[in-house]
Coordinates of C-alpha atoms in Angstrom, one line a residue:
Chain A
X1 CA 0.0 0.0 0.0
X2 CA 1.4 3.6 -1.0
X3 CA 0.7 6.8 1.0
X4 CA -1.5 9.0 -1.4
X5 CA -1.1 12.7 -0.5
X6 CA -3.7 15.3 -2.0
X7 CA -2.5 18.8 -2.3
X8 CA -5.2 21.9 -0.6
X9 CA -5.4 19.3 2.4
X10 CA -3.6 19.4 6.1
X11 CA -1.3 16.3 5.5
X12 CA -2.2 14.7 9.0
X13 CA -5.6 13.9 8.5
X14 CA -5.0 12.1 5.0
X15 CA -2.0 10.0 6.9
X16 CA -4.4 8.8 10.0
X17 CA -7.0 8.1 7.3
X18 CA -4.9 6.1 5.8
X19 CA -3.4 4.6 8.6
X20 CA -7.1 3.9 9.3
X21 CA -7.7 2.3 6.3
X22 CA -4.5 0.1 7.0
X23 CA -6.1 -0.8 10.4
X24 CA -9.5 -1.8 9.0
X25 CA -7.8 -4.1 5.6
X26 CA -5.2 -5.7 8.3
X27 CA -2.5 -4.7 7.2
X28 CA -2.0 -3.9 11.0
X29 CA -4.1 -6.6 12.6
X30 CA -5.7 -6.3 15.5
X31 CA -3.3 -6.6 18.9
X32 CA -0.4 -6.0 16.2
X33 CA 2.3 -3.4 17.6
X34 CA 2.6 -0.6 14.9
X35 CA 5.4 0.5 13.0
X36 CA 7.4 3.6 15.4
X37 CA 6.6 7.2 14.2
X38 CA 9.9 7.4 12.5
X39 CA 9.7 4.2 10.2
X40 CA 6.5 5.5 9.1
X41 CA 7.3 8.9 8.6
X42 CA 10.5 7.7 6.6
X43 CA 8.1 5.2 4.8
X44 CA 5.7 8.3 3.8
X45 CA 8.6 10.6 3.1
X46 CA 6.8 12.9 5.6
X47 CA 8.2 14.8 8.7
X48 CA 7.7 12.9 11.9
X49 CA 5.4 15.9 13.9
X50 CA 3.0 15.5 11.5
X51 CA 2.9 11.0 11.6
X52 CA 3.0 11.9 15.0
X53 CA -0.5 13.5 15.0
X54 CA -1.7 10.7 12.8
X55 CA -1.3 8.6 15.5
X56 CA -2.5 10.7 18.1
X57 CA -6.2 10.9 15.8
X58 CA -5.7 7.3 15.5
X59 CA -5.6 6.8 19.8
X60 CA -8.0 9.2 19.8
X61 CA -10.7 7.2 17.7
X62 CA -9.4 4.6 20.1
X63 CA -8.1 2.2 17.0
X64 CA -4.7 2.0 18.6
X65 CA -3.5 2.6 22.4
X66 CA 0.2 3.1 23.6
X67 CA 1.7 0.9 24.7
X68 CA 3.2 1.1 28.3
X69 CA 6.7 -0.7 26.8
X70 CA 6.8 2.3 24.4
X71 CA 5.2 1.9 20.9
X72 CA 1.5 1.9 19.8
X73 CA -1.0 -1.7 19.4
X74 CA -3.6 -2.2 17.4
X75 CA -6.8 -2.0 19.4
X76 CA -8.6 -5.6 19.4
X77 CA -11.8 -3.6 19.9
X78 CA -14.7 -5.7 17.7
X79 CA -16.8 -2.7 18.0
X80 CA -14.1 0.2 17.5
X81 CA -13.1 -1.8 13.8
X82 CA -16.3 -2.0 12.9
X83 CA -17.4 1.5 13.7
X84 CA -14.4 2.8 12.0
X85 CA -15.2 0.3 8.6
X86 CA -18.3 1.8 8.8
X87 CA -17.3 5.5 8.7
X88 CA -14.8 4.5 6.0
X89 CA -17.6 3.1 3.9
X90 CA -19.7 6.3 4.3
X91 CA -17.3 8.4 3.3
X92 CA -16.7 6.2 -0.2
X93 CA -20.8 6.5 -0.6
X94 CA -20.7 10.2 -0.1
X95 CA -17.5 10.6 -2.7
X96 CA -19.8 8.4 -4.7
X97 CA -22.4 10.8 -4.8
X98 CA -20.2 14.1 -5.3
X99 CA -18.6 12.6 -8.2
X100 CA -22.1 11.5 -9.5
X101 CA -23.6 15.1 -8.9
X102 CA -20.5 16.4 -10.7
X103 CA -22.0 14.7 -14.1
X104 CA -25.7 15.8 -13.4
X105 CA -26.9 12.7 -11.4
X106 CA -29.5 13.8 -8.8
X107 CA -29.1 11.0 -5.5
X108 CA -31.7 9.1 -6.5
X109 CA -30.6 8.4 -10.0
X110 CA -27.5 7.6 -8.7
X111 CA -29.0 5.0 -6.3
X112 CA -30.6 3.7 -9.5
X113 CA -27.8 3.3 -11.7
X114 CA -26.0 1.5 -8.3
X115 CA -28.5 -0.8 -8.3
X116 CA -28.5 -2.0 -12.1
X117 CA -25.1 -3.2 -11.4
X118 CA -26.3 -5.8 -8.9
X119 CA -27.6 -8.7 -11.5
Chain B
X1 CA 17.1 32.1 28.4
X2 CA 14.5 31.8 25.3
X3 CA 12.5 28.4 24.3
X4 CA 13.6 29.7 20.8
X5 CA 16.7 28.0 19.3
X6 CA 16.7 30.9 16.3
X7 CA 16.1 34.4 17.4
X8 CA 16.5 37.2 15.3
X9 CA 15.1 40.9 15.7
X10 CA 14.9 43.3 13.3
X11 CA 18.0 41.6 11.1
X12 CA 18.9 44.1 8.5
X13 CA 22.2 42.9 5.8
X14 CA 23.1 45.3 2.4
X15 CA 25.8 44.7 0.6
X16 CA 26.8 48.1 -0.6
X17 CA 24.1 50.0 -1.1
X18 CA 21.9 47.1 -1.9
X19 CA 19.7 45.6 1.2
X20 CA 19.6 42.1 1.0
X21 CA 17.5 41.3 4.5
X22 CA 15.7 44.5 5.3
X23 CA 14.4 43.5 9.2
X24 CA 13.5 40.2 9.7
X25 CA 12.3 38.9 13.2
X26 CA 12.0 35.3 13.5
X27 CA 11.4 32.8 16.0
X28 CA 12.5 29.2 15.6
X29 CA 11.8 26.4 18.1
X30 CA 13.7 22.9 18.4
X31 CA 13.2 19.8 16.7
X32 CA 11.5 21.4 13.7
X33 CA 12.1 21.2 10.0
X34 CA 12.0 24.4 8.8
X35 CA 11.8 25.3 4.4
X36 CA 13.1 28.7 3.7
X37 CA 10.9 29.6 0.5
X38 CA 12.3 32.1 -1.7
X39 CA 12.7 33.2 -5.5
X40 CA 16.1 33.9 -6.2
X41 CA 17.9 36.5 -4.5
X42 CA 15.4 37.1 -1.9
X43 CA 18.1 36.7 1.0
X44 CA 17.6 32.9 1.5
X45 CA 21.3 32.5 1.5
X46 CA 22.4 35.6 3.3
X47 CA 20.0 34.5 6.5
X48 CA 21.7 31.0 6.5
X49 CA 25.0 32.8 6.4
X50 CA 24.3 35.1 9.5
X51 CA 22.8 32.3 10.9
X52 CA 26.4 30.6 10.9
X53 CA 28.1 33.8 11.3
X54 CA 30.0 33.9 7.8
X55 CA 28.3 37.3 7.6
X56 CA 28.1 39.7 10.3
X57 CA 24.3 41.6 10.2
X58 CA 24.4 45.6 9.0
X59 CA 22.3 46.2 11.9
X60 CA 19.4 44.2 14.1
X61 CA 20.5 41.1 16.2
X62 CA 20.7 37.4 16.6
X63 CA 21.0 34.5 18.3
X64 CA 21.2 30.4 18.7
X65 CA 20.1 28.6 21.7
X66 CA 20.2 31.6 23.5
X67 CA 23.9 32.6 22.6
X68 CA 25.0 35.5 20.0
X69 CA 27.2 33.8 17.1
X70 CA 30.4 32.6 18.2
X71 CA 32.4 29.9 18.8
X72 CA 29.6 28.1 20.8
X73 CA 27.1 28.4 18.3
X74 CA 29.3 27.5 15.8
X75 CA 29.9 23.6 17.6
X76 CA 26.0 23.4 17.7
X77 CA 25.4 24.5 13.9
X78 CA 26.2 21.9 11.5
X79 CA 25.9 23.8 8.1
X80 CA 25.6 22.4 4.3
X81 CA 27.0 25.5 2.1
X82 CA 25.3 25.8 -1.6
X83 CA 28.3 25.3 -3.2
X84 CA 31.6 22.6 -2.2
X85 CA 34.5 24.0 -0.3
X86 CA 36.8 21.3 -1.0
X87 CA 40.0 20.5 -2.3
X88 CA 39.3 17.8 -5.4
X89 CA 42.1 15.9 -4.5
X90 CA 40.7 15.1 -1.3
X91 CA 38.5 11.5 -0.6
X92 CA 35.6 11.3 1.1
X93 CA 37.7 9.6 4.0
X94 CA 39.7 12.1 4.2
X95 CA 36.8 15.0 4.7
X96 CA 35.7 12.6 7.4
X97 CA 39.0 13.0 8.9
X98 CA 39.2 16.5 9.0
X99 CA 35.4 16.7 10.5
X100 CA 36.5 14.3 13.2
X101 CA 39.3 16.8 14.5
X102 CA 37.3 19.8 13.9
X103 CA 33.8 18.7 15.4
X104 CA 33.5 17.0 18.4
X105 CA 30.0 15.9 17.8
X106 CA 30.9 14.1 14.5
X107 CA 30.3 10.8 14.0
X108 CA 33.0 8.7 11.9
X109 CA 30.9 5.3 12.1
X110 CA 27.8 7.1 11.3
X111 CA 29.5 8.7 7.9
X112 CA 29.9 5.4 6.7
X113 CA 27.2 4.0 7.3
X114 CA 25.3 6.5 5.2
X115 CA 28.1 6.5 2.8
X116 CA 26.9 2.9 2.3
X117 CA 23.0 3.5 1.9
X118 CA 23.7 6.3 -0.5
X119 CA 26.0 3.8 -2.3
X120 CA 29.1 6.6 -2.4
X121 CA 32.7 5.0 -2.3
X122 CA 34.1 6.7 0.5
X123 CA 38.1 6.1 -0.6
X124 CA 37.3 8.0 -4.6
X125 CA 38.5 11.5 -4.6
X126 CA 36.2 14.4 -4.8
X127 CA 37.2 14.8 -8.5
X128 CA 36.5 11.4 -9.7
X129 CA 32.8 12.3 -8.4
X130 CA 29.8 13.2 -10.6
X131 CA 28.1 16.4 -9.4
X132 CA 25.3 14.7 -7.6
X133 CA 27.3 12.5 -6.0
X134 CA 29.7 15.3 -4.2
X135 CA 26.4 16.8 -3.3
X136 CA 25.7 13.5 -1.3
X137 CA 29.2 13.3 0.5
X138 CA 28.9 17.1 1.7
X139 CA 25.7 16.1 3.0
X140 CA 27.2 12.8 4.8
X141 CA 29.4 15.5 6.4
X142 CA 26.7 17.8 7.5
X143 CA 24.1 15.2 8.5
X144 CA 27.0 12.9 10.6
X145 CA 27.2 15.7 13.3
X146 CA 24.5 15.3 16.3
X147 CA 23.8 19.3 16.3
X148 CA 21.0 21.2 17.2
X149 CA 20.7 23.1 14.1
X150 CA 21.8 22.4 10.7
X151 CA 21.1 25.1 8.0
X152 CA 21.1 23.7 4.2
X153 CA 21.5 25.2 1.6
X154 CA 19.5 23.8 -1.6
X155 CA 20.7 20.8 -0.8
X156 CA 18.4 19.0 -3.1
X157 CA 18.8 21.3 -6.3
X158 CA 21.5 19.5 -8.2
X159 CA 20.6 15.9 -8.0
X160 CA 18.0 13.9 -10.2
X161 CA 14.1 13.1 -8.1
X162 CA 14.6 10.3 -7.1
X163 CA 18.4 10.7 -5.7
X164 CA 16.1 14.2 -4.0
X165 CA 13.5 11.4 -2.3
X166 CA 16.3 9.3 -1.2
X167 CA 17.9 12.6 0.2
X168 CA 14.8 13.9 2.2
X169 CA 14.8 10.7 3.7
X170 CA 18.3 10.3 4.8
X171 CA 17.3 14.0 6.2
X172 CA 14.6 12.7 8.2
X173 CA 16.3 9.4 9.4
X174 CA 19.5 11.0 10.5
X175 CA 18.8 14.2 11.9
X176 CA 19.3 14.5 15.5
X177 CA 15.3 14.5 16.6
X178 CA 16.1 17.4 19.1
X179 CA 17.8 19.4 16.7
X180 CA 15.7 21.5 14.0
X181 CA 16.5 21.7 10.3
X182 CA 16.4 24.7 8.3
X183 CA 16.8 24.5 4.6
X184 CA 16.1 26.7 1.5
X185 CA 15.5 25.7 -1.5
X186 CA 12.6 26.7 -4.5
X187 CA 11.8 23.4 -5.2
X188 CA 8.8 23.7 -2.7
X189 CA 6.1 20.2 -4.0
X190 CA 9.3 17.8 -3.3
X191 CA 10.0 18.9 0.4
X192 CA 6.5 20.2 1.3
X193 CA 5.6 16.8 2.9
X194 CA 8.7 16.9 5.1
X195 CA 8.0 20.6 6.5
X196 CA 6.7 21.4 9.6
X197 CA 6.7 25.0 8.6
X198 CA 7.3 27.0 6.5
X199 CA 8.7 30.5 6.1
X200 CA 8.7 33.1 2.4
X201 CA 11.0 35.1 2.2
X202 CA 10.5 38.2 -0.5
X203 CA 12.7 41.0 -1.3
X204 CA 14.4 40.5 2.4
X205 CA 11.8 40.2 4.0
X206 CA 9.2 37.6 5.8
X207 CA 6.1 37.8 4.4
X208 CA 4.4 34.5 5.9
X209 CA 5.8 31.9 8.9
X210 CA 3.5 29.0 9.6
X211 CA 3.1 25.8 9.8
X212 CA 2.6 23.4 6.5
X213 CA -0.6 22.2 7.7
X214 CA -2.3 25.3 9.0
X215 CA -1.4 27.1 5.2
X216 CA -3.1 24.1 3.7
X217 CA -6.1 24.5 6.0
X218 CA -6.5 28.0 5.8
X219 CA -5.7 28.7 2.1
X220 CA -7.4 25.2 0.7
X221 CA -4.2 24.6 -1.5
X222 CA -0.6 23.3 -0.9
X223 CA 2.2 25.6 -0.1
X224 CA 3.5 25.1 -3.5
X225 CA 0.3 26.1 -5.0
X226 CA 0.7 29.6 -2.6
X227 CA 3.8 30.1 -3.5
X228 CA 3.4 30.1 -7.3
X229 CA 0.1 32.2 -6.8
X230 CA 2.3 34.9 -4.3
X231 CA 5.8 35.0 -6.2
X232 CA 3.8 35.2 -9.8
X233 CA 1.2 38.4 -8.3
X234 CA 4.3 40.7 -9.3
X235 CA 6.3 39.9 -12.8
X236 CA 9.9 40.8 -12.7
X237 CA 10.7 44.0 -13.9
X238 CA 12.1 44.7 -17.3
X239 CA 14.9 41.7 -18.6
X240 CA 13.3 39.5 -16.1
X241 CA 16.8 39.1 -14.3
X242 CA 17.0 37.8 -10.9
X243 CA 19.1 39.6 -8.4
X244 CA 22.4 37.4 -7.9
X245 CA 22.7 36.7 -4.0

């Protein structure tokens, strides 16, 4: 997986999105210790203040806790994965719908046209 | 004493007649990485050299980690000039030598090391080297020293993108974490993403200092994207030539 970075956007949200995303696919599974700020922050070519916030979203929306032996794990939270699979859905339904309005598509329509595709 | 690790108040430099830094204040903490943003000839390079005390300010003041420019500041700066200094008959090793004596905080093991990953043969001459390839020793040197601020030069401006990527990192894996990092350069989308802030300089002055992610919030669009839109508002005059530093 590649970090994707979006110019017009603060950088730290996109990382701990992405970092979310990571979470939720298992790339980091659950109970799994994640990488230290630095080796992500070299891995994203990105200063380490910034991964650093990442992370702190990341504890805040309670998908990873540090760890007392220094280092961050994975929360094993059922219901904090879930919740956060959920909001990353959401947000992939509402870019659906911008990028539908943006050719003229009214919701509806576009719920249409979603549904022809299921057989 | 000041949390600041760069202080300067009203810093004003001419050369001649010619002002090159017309009173700049700035305030720089530690353990930042710092981009000073500049067209040509808008006093990027005279700041760094006050900053390291090759140039003595017209008027106004400065200071690092709470001391005026001297021999103190001078063992906590580790500087990357924007041209080599060198002898081309000298190797690699032999610079390493010669940082050893002089600096107490260089680290010999270290400089190989990153010799290594940068894949540079540390017992060729300087002369045998391509361009881009002296530009990664001199930084072996500048990076190798646990200081508490370096200053760089353009370091990335003469060496292909992804030799630049490869140098950003080694910039963000080796710098001492305590330590900030302030480096000019005008190649602003390839080191944006490493910047905790950022500072323009125009015509010798500072026209904005914030952090890369507060621009980004507050202008909707990357501080490349600002910087183009800011440094194009007003054409060059007649001939279009820049001001040589």
């Amino acid at each position: 997986m590649d970090w994707k970075l979006d110019d017009g956007r603060p950088i730290w949200p996109q990382l701990s999105q992405q970092l979310a995303r990571r979470i939720i696919a298992g790339v980091y599974p659950p109970g799994s210790r994640l990488p230290s700020v630095r080796e992500l922050a070299a891995e994203a070519g990105v200063n380490p203040n910034t991964m650093q916030r990442a992370l702190a979203q990341l504890e805040q929306e309670g998908l990873a806790r540090a760890d007392r032996t220094a280092g961050r794990l994975v929360t094993q939270d059922a219901a904090i994965l879930e919740g956060a699979r959920l909001r990353e859905a959401r947000a992939v339904v509402q870019d659906y719908f911008e990028a539908m309005s943006a050719l003229g598509y009214s919701r509806e329509r576009a719920v249409e046209l979603l549904k022809e595709e299921i057989p | 004493m000041s949390d600041f690790l760069i202080e300067c108040r009203g810093l004003y430099k001419s050369y001649g007649l010619r002002p090159a830094l017309s009173g700049v204040d700035l305030e720089v903490g530690p353990g930042r990485i710092v981009g000073l943003l500049g067209p040509n000839g808008s006093g990027k390079t005279t700041l760094i050299k006050l900053l390291c005390g090759l140039l003595q300010p017209t008027t106004g003041w400065l200071a690092i980690d709470g001391e005026a420019v001297g021999p103190y500041t001078k063992s906590v700066v580790s500087y990357l000039p924007d041209r080599m200094y060198f002898a081309d008959w000298m190797k690699a090793l032999d610079l390493f030598d010669l940082f050893r004596d002089f600096y107490a905080d260089f680290d010999y093991q270290k400089a190989l090391a990153m010799c290594r990953s940068l894949g540079v043969e540390p017992k060729d001459r300087l002369k045998s080297m391509s361009k881009g390839t002296k530009e990664k020793v001199q930084l072996v040197l500048v990076m190798a020293r646990a200081a508490k601020l370096y200053l760089l030069d353009e370091p990335i401006a003469g060496v292909d993108p992804a030799a630049r990527d490869f140098i950003l990192r080694t910039i963000l894996t080796n710098y001492n974490p305590e330590g900030t990092v302030l480096l000019s350069t005008h190649l602003i989308s390839d080191i944006e993403k490493v910047l905790d802030e950022a500072i323009f300089l125009k015509e010798g002055k500072i026209m904005l200092h914030a952090t890369v992610d507060d621009i980004r919030e507050k202008e909707g669009k990357s501080v490349d994207a600002l910087f183009r839109e800011i440094f194009k508002a007003e054409p060059m005059w007649e001939g279009g030539e820049d001001r040589a530093v």
